[in-house]
Short mmCIF file of C-alpha atoms in Angstrom, two decimals:
data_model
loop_
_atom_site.label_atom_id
_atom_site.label_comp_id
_atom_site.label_asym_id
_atom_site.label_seq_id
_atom_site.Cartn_x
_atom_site.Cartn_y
_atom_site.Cartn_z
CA UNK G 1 -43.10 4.35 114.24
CA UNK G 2 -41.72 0.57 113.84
CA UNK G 3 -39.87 1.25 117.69
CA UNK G 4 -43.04 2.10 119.01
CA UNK G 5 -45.09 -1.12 117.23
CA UNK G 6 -42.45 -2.92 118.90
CA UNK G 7 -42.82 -1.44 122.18
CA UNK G 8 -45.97 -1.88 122.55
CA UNK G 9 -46.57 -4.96 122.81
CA UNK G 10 -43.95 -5.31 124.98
CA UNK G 11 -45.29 -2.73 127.47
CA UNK G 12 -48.66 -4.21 127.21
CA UNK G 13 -47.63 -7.82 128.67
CA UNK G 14 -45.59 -6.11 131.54
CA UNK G 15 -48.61 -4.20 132.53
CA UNK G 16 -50.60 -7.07 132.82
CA UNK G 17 -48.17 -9.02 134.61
CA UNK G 18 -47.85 -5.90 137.03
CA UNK G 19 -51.81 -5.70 137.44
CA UNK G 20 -51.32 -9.84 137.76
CA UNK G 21 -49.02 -9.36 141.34
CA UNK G 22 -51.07 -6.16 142.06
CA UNK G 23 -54.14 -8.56 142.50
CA UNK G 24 -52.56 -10.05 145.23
CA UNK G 25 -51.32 -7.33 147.15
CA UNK G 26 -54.05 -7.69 149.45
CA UNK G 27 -52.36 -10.65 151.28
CA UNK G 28 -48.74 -9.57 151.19
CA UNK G 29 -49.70 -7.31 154.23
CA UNK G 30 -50.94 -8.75 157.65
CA UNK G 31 -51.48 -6.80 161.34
CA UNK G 32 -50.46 -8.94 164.19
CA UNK G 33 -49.31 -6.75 167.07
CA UNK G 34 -46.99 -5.11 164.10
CA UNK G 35 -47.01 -5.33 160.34
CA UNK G 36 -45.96 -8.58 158.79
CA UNK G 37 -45.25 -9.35 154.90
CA UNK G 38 -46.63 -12.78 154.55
CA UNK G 39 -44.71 -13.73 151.10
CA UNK G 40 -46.10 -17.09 151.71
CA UNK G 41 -49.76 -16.03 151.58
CA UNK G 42 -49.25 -13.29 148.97
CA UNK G 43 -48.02 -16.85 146.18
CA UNK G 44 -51.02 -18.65 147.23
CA UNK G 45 -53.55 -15.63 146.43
CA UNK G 46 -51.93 -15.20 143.33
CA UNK G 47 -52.22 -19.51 142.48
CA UNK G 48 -55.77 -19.01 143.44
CA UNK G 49 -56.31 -16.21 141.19
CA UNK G 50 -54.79 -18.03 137.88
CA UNK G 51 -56.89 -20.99 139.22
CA UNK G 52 -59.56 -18.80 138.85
CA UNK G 53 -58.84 -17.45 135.42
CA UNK G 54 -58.49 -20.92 133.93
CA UNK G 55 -62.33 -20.89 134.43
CA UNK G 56 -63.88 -17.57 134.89
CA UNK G 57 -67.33 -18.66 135.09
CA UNK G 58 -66.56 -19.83 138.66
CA UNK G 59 -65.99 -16.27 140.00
CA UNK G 60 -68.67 -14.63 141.71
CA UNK G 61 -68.96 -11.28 143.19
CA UNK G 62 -70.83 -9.24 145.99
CA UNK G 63 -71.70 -5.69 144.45
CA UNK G 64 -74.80 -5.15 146.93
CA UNK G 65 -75.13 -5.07 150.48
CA UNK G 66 -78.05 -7.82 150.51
CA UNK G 67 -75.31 -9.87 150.87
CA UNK G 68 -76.46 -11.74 147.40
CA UNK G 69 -73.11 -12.78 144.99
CA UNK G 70 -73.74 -12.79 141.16
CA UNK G 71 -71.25 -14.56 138.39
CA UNK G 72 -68.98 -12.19 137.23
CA UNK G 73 -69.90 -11.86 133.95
CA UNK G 74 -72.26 -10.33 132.79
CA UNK G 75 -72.48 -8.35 136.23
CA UNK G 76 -69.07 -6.73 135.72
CA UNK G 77 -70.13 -5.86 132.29
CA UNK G 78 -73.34 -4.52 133.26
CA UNK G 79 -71.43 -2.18 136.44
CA UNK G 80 -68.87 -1.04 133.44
CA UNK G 81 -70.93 0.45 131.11
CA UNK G 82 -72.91 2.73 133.53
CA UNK G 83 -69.63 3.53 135.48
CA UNK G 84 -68.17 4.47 132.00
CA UNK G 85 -70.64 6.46 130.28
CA UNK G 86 -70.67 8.46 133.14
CA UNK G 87 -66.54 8.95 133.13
CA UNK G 88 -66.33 9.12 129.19
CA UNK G 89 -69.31 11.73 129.37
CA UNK G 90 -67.84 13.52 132.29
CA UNK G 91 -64.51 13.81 130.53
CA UNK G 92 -65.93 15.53 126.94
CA UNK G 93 -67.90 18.41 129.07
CA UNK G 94 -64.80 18.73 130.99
CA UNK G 95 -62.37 18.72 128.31
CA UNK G 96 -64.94 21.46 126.28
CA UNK G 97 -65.12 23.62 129.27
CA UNK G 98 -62.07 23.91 130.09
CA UNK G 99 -61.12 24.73 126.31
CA UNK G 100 -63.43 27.59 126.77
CA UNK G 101 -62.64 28.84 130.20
CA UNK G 102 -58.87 28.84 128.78
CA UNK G 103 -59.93 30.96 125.68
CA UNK G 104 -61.94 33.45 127.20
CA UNK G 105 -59.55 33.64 130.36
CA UNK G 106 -56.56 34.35 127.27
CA UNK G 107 -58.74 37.14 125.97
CA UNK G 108 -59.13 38.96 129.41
CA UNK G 109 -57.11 42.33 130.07
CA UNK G 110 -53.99 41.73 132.33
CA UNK G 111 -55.24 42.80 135.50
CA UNK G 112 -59.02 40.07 134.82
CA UNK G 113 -56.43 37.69 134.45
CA UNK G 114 -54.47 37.90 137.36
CA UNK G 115 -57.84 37.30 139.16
CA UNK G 116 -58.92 34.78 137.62
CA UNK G 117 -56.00 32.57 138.00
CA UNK G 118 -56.02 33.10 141.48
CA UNK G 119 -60.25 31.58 141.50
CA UNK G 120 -58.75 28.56 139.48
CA UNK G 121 -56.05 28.31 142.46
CA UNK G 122 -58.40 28.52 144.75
CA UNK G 123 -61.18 25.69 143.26
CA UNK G 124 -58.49 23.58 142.95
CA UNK G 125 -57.12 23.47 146.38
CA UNK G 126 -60.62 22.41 147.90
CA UNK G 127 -60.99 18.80 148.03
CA UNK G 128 -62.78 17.34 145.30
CA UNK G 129 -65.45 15.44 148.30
CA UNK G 130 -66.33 19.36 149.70
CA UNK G 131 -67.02 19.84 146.01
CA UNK G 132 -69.57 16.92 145.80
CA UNK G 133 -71.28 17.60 149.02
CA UNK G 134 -71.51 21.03 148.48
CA UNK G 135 -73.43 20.61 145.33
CA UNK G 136 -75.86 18.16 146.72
CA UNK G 137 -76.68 20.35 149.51
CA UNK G 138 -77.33 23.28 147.21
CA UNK G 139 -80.10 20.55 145.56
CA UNK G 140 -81.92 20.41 149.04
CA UNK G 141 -81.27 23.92 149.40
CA UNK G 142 -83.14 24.46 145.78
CA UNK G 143 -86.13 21.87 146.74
CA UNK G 144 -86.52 23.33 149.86
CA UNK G 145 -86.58 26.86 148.43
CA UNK G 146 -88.74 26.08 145.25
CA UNK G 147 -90.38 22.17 146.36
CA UNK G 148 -88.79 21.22 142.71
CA UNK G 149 -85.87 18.37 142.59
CA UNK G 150 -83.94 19.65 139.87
CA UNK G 151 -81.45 16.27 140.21
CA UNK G 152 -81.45 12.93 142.29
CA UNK G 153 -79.03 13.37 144.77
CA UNK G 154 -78.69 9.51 145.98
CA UNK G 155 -79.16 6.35 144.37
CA UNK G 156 -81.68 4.06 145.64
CA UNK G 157 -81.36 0.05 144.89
CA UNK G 158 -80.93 -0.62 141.32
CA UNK G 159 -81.84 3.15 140.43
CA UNK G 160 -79.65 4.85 137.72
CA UNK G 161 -78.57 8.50 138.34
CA UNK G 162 -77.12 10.29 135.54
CA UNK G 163 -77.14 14.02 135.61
CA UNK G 164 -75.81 15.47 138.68
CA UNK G 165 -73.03 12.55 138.69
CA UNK G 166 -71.55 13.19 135.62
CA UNK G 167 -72.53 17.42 136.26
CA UNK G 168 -70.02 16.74 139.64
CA UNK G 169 -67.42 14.31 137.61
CA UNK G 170 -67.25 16.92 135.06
CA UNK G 171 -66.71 19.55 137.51
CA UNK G 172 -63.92 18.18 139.86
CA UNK G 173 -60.93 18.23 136.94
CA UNK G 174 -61.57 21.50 135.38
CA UNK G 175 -59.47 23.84 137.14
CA UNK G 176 -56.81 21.19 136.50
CA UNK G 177 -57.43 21.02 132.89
CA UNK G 178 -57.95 24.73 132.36
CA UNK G 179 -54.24 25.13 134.30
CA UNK G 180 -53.05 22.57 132.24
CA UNK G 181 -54.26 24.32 129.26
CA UNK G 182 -53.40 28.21 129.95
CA UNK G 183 -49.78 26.69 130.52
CA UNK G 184 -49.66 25.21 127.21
CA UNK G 185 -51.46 28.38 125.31
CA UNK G 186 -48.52 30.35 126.97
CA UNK G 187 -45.32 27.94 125.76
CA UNK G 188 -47.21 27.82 122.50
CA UNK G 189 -47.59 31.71 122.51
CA UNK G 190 -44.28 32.42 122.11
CA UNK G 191 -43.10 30.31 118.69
CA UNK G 192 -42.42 32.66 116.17
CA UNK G 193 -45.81 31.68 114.08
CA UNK G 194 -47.70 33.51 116.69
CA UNK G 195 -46.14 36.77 115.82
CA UNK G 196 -46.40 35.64 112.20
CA UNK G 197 -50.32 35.35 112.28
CA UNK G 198 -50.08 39.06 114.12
CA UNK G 199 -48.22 40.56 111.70
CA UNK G 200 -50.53 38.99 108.33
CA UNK G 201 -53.09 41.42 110.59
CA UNK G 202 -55.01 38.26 112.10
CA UNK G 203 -56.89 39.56 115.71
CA UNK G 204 -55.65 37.49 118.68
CA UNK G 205 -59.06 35.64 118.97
CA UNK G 206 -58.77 34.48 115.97
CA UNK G 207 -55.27 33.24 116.34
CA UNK G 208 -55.67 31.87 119.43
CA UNK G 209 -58.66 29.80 118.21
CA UNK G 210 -57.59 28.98 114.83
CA UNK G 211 -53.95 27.93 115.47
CA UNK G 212 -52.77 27.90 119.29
CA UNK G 213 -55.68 25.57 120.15
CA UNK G 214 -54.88 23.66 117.14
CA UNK G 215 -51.19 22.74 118.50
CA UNK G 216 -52.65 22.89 122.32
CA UNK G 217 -55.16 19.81 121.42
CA UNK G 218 -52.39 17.60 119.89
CA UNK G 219 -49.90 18.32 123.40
CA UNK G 220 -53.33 18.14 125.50
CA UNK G 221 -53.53 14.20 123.88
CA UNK G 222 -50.65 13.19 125.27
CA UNK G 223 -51.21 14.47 129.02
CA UNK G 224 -54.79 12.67 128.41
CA UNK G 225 -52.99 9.74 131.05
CA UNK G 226 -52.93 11.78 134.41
CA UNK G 227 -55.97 13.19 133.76
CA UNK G 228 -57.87 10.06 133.18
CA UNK G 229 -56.49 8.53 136.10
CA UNK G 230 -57.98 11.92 138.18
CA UNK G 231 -61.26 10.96 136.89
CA UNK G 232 -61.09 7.27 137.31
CA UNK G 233 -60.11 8.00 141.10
CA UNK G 234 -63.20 10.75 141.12
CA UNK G 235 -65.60 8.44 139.89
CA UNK G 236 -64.95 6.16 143.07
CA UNK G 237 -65.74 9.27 145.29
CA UNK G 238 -68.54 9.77 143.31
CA UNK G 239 -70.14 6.55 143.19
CA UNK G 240 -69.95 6.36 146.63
CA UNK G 241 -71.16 9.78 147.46
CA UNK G 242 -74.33 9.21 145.73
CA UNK G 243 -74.71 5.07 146.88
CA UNK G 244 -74.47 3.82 143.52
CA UNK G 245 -73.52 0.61 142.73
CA UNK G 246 -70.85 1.11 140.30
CA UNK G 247 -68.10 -0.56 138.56
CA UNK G 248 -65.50 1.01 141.17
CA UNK G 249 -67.21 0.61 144.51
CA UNK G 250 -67.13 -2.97 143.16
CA UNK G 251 -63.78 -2.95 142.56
CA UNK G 252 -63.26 -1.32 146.01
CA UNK G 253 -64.88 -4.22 147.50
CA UNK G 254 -63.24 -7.07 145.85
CA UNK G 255 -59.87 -6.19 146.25
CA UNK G 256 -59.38 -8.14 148.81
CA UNK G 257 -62.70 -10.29 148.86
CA UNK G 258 -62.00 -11.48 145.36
CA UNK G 259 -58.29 -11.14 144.26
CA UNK G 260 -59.40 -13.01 140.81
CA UNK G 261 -62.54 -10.33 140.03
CA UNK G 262 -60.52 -7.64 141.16
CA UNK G 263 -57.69 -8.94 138.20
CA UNK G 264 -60.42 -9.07 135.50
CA UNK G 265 -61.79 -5.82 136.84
CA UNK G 266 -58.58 -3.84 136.12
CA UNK G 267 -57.89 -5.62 132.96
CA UNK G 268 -61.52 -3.68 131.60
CA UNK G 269 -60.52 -1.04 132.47
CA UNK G 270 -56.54 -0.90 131.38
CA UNK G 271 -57.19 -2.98 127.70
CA UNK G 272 -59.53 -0.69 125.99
CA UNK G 273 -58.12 2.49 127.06
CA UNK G 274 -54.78 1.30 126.14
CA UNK G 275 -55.86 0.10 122.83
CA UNK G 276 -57.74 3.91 122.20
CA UNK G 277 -54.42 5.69 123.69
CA UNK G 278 -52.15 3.73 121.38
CA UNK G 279 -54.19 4.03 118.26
CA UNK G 280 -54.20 7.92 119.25
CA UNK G 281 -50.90 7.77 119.65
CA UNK G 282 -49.84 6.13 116.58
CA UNK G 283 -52.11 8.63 114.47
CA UNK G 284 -50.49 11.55 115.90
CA UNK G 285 -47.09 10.61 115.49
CA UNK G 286 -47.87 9.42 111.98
CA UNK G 287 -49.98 12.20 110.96
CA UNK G 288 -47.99 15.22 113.53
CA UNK G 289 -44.28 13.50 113.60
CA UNK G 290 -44.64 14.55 117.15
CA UNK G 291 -43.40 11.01 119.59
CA UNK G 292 -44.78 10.90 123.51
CA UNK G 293 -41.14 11.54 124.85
CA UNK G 294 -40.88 15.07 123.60
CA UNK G 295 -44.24 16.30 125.37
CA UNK G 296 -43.13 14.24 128.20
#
């Protein structure tokens, strides 16, 4: 516990530092007749950028195509929160589908099984865009069919979308997460309190519920990283799928427009998601005596 209050720290400053020379990265690369590293340009965008910081309220960004730049804050603000309760939603109806899926798929006879594993392989090898598209089309196909719009399908100026967005984002990770969590049903399966449970006469329903899922949500915590970072890359897809004008898209588009907003931008979203995954973390190895290295 007192290694990892030290570490922390510690890796939080060199993350920052990293996402400080990531900023730049847009300048280190130039095209003329063949690729050049311009070193000298890359310093000067990243001098610019902690000009920049020293007074914030000088940086202004272009999230619309009227061409119109606001300040940064609160427009970034503003972009995060929608962008966010879309991902944080997203993630719960995921992460509860998936825990389903997983339990009824461990209750199925062998042969069930077999077959359904080979579905999950299948949804997850088609790309997560012919997902998206293929649910908006089944919308028109719907309206056409029945003249009722059961979602918006595309965003329209300042128009917020919420349903099918976070139905799709929700959609896109679960054959991940339910192949993430059938493996770890089926390491946890075979520790000896398994067979203990069995023989005290408990069904396997109820110890796969009551006990497997118990030890599956602590290991599923700390392989919570990769799958976040699915979803944050989804949401990008999705925001520009559907035309909204989201915290990512603006992200997309100062990256190289606006080093110093694109700096900030990453900072929201790295700081309080590595605040919530270290408080997490802290708990469980308190609480659980379980560190991040053994379920690495």
């Amino acid at each position: 516990m007192k290694k990892q209050l030290l570490r922390l720290p510690l890796q939080f400053i060199l993350t920052c530092l990293g996402l400080f020379l990531f900023s730049g990265a847009g300048s280190l690369l130039m095209y003329d007749h063949e690729l050049v590293i311009h070193i000298a340009k890359y310093i000067h965008t990243l001098q610019l950028v902690g000009k920049d910081l020293l007074d914030p309220g000088s940086i202004f960004v272009q999230v619309e195509a009227d061409g119109k730049e606001y300040p940064i804050f609160p427009m970034m603000l503003k972009l995060f929160g929608y962008s966010f309760l879309l991902l944080v939603t997203a993630f719960f109806i995921a992460a509860v589908s998936a825990a389903l899926l997983s339990y009824l798929a461990m209750l199925l006879p062998r042969r069930a099984h077999r077959f359904f594993l080979r579905i999950l392989e299948l949804l997850d090898s088609l790309p997560d865009v012919l997902v998206v598209v293929f649910l908006q089309l089944f919308i028109i196909f719907l309206f056409k069919k029945t003249g009722i719009l059961f979602f918006d399908i595309y965003a329209l100026g300042e128009e917020r979308i919420y349903m099918l967005p976070i139905f799709c984002l929700a959609v896109m990770p679960v054959a991940f997460l339910v192949k993430n969590f059938l493996f770890q049903l089926r390491e946890e399966g075979d520790k000896p309190y398994v067979e203990f449970s069995f023989s005290k006469g408990f069904s396997k329903a109820y110890t796969l519920w009551v006990h497997l899922f118990r030890n599956v949500w602590v290991s599923f915590y700390y392989h919570i990283k990769p799958i976040f970072l699915l979803m944050l890359s989804n949401l990008l897809i999705i925001e520009i799928l559907f035309n909204i004008n989201g915290f990512m898209v603006a992200m997309l588009s100062t990256a190289v427009s606006k080093p110093s907003a694109f700096f900030i931008g990453m900072l929201m979203v790295y700081i309080p998601f590595f605040i919530l995954f270290s408080l997490g973390q802290l708990l469980l190895t308190k609480y659980t005596g379980i560190h991040e290295e053994a379920e690495a």
